[in-house]
Amino acid sequence: MKGWVIAGTDSGCGKSRVCAALVRDFRARGIPAVGCMPVSCGDRRDARALRDAMGEPAPPLEAVNPVHLRTVAAPLMAAELEGRALSLDELEKACRAATDLGSPLLVDTCGSWATPLAPGVIMGDLAVRLQLPVILVAANRLGAAGQVAMAVNAMRLAGVSCRGVILNSTTEEWDTACVTNAGLIERCTGIPVLAQLIAGQEDIDSRALD
């Protein structure tokens, strides 16, 4: 299976928007990329956006987002509050079922690399199971370099390849940290910054993943 796991340094960093934009650009280039959000918590706006990025005919929402928890919380807590349990086997199976061998898969994760999925299981364990490289998305702000470094170190300990970092600006104003984060991240981690997005940017060149 070819593809990438789109992971984030934290919630709200823009990874779902990045994932949808990459799927949309792959499709525009004639590559039938498939998006999968194995688990979501709260509303399903991001899942719907990912489905819409695949164009027509749109797949069923349940195929894109097979596990939906209504509670706005980490998946482990949301599942417990709703009387169910998540398993890594279940989520891995859902990801593999979303695509065939000819279509690259982009997996939109929930929360951060260390977000709890089940007792003793974190979101990053799904990337380990899928054996796919990771694209790490970080909000381009003060503290981003440290967050990226911690996530990259965790990936290395887990034996997962981080293909690159995408910095996403959440505000229109850029301060010194926003301007210097990319260079600092590359110097401190050795991981390339594949793109720096301005606030509201909806397009990303998927060739950066090659």
mmCIF file of N, CA and C in Angstrom, residues 5-9 13-15 17-19 21-22 106 134-140 144 148 162-169 181-182 185 191-198 201 203-206 208-209:
data_model
loop_
_atom_site.group_PDB
_atom_site.id
_atom_site.type_symbol
_atom_site.label_atom_id
_atom_site.label_comp_id
_atom_site.label_asym_id
_atom_site.label_seq_id
_atom_site.Cartn_x
_atom_site.Cartn_y
_atom_site.Cartn_z
ATOM 1 N N VAL A 5 0.672 9.072 6.127
ATOM 2 C CA VAL A 5 -0.134 9.418 7.288
ATOM 3 C C VAL A 5 0.063 10.909 7.543
ATOM 4 N N ILE A 6 -1.040 11.649 7.607
ATOM 5 C CA ILE A 6 -0.970 13.077 7.893
ATOM 6 C C ILE A 6 -1.179 13.246 9.392
ATOM 7 N N ALA A 7 -0.096 13.559 10.091
ATOM 8 C CA ALA A 7 -0.134 13.687 11.551
ATOM 9 C C ALA A 7 0.022 15.155 11.937
ATOM 10 N N GLY A 8 -0.338 15.465 13.158
ATOM 11 C CA GLY A 8 -0.244 16.838 13.625
ATOM 12 C C GLY A 8 0.520 16.942 14.922
ATOM 13 N N THR A 9 1.041 18.130 15.183
ATOM 14 C CA THR A 9 1.713 18.358 16.459
ATOM 15 C C THR A 9 0.708 18.551 17.581
ATOM 16 N N CYS A 13 -4.134 22.238 14.325
ATOM 17 C CA CYS A 13 -2.973 22.736 13.579
ATOM 18 C C CYS A 13 -3.218 22.817 12.082
ATOM 19 N N GLY A 14 -4.329 22.248 11.604
ATOM 20 C CA GLY A 14 -4.671 22.335 10.186
ATOM 21 C C GLY A 14 -4.417 21.083 9.381
ATOM 22 N N LYS A 15 -4.183 19.950 10.054
ATOM 23 C CA LYS A 15 -3.833 18.739 9.306
ATOM 24 C C LYS A 15 -4.970 18.244 8.418
ATOM 25 N N ARG A 17 -7.242 20.072 6.867
ATOM 26 C CA ARG A 17 -7.266 20.942 5.682
ATOM 27 C C ARG A 17 -6.128 20.583 4.742
ATOM 28 N N VAL A 18 -4.952 20.293 5.309
ATOM 29 C CA VAL A 18 -3.811 19.887 4.499
ATOM 30 C C VAL A 18 -4.098 18.568 3.781
ATOM 31 N N CYS A 19 -4.667 17.606 4.500
ATOM 32 C CA CYS A 19 -4.959 16.308 3.907
ATOM 33 C C CYS A 19 -5.936 16.444 2.733
ATOM 34 N N ALA A 21 -6.514 19.105 0.929
ATOM 35 C CA ALA A 21 -5.870 19.842 -0.158
ATOM 36 C C ALA A 21 -4.939 18.943 -0.968
ATOM 37 N N LEU A 22 -4.220 18.056 -0.286
ATOM 38 C CA LEU A 22 -3.334 17.140 -0.997
ATOM 39 C C LEU A 22 -4.124 16.157 -1.854
ATOM 40 N N LEU A 106 -4.140 8.709 1.748
ATOM 41 C CA LEU A 106 -3.739 9.724 2.710
ATOM 42 C C LEU A 106 -4.626 9.571 3.940
ATOM 43 N N VAL A 134 5.211 9.541 7.310
ATOM 44 C CA VAL A 134 4.373 10.572 7.922
ATOM 45 C C VAL A 134 4.689 11.944 7.344
ATOM 46 N N ILE A 135 3.641 12.701 7.089
ATOM 47 C CA ILE A 135 3.750 14.136 6.833
ATOM 48 C C ILE A 135 3.262 14.823 8.097
ATOM 49 N N LEU A 136 4.125 15.601 8.734
ATOM 50 C CA LEU A 136 3.793 16.230 10.000
ATOM 51 C C LEU A 136 3.365 17.673 9.769
ATOM 52 N N VAL A 137 2.171 18.014 10.237
ATOM 53 C CA VAL A 137 1.638 19.365 10.101
ATOM 54 C C VAL A 137 1.751 20.073 11.441
ATOM 55 N N ALA A 138 2.246 21.308 11.405
ATOM 56 C CA ALA A 138 2.383 22.105 12.620
ATOM 57 C C ALA A 138 1.857 23.508 12.372
ATOM 58 N N ALA A 139 1.195 24.070 13.349
ATOM 59 C CA ALA A 139 0.790 25.469 13.270
ATOM 60 C C ALA A 139 2.046 26.327 13.339
ATOM 61 N N ASN A 140 2.184 27.234 12.379
ATOM 62 C CA ASN A 140 3.392 28.057 12.294
ATOM 63 C C ASN A 140 3.301 29.213 13.289
ATOM 64 N N ALA A 144 6.522 26.099 17.652
ATOM 65 C CA ALA A 144 6.346 25.051 16.642
ATOM 66 C C ALA A 144 7.587 24.183 16.488
ATOM 67 N N VAL A 148 7.575 20.157 16.835
ATOM 68 C CA VAL A 148 7.995 19.296 15.729
ATOM 69 C C VAL A 148 9.128 18.377 16.171
ATOM 70 N N CYS A 162 9.537 10.138 8.951
ATOM 71 C CA CYS A 162 8.859 11.422 8.746
ATOM 72 C C CYS A 162 9.353 11.983 7.421
ATOM 73 N N ARG A 163 8.469 12.007 6.428
ATOM 74 C CA ARG A 163 8.846 12.462 5.080
ATOM 75 C C ARG A 163 9.112 13.958 5.048
ATOM 76 N N GLY A 164 8.389 14.716 5.855
ATOM 77 C CA GLY A 164 8.588 16.157 5.861
ATOM 78 C C GLY A 164 7.562 16.846 6.722
ATOM 79 N N VAL A 165 7.739 18.153 6.862
ATOM 80 C CA VAL A 165 6.881 18.989 7.698
ATOM 81 C C VAL A 165 6.173 20.013 6.824
ATOM 82 N N ILE A 166 4.907 20.260 7.117
ATOM 83 C CA ILE A 166 4.166 21.352 6.496
ATOM 84 C C ILE A 166 3.785 22.328 7.594
ATOM 85 N N LEU A 167 4.201 23.581 7.441
ATOM 86 C CA LEU A 167 3.875 24.625 8.399
ATOM 87 C C LEU A 167 2.635 25.371 7.937
ATOM 88 N N ASN A 168 1.663 25.463 8.821
ATOM 89 C CA ASN A 168 0.381 26.074 8.487
ATOM 90 C C ASN A 168 0.162 27.328 9.331
ATOM 91 N N SER A 169 0.026 28.468 8.672
ATOM 92 C CA SER A 169 -0.203 29.717 9.397
ATOM 93 C C SER A 169 -1.677 29.828 9.764
ATOM 94 N N ASN A 181 10.827 29.630 11.729
ATOM 95 C CA ASN A 181 10.545 28.247 12.122
ATOM 96 C C ASN A 181 11.056 27.221 11.122
ATOM 97 N N ALA A 182 10.854 27.479 9.839
ATOM 98 C CA ALA A 182 11.230 26.482 8.833
ATOM 99 C C ALA A 182 12.720 26.162 8.901
ATOM 100 N N ILE A 185 13.604 24.302 12.182
ATOM 101 C CA ILE A 185 13.157 22.907 12.160
ATOM 102 C C ILE A 185 14.110 22.052 11.340
ATOM 103 N N ILE A 191 14.787 17.208 9.061
ATOM 104 C CA ILE A 191 13.595 16.893 8.274
ATOM 105 C C ILE A 191 13.241 18.101 7.406
ATOM 106 N N PRO A 192 12.976 17.904 6.106
ATOM 107 C CA PRO A 192 12.674 19.057 5.256
ATOM 108 C C PRO A 192 11.296 19.648 5.523
ATOM 109 N N VAL A 193 11.195 20.950 5.410
ATOM 110 C CA VAL A 193 9.896 21.620 5.435
ATOM 111 C C VAL A 193 9.394 21.667 3.991
ATOM 112 N N LEU A 194 8.319 20.941 3.722
ATOM 113 C CA LEU A 194 7.830 20.770 2.355
ATOM 114 C C LEU A 194 7.016 21.951 1.866
ATOM 115 N N ALA A 195 6.358 22.655 2.790
ATOM 116 C CA ALA A 195 5.522 23.792 2.390
ATOM 117 C C ALA A 195 5.273 24.675 3.598
ATOM 118 N N GLN A 196 5.089 25.964 3.322
ATOM 119 C CA GLN A 196 4.672 26.919 4.336
ATOM 120 C C GLN A 196 3.411 27.599 3.823
ATOM 121 N N LEU A 197 2.298 27.356 4.498
ATOM 122 C CA LEU A 197 1.009 27.838 4.034
ATOM 123 C C LEU A 197 0.656 29.157 4.714
ATOM 124 N N ILE A 198 0.088 30.065 3.944
ATOM 125 C CA ILE A 198 -0.432 31.288 4.535
ATOM 126 C C ILE A 198 -1.840 31.025 5.052
ATOM 127 N N GLN A 201 -4.962 29.354 3.056
ATOM 128 C CA GLN A 201 -4.539 28.731 1.798
ATOM 129 C C GLN A 201 -5.183 27.364 1.639
ATOM 130 N N ASP A 203 -4.698 25.360 -1.290
ATOM 131 C CA ASP A 203 -4.058 24.535 -2.316
ATOM 132 C C ASP A 203 -2.635 24.209 -1.883
ATOM 133 N N ILE A 204 -2.236 22.974 -2.133
ATOM 134 C CA ILE A 204 -0.891 22.500 -1.851
ATOM 135 C C ILE A 204 -0.440 21.643 -3.020
ATOM 136 N N ASP A 205 0.782 21.809 -3.450
ATOM 137 C CA ASP A 205 1.330 21.015 -4.544
ATOM 138 C C ASP A 205 1.710 19.627 -4.004
ATOM 139 N N SER A 206 0.960 18.629 -4.402
ATOM 140 C CA SER A 206 1.194 17.278 -3.885
ATOM 141 C C SER A 206 2.513 16.680 -4.383
ATOM 142 N N ALA A 208 5.270 17.766 -3.776
ATOM 143 C CA ALA A 208 6.233 17.901 -2.686
ATOM 144 C C ALA A 208 6.397 16.608 -1.915
ATOM 145 N N LEU A 209 5.417 15.700 -2.021
ATOM 146 C CA LEU A 209 5.472 14.438 -1.289
ATOM 147 C C LEU A 209 6.312 13.397 -2.013
#
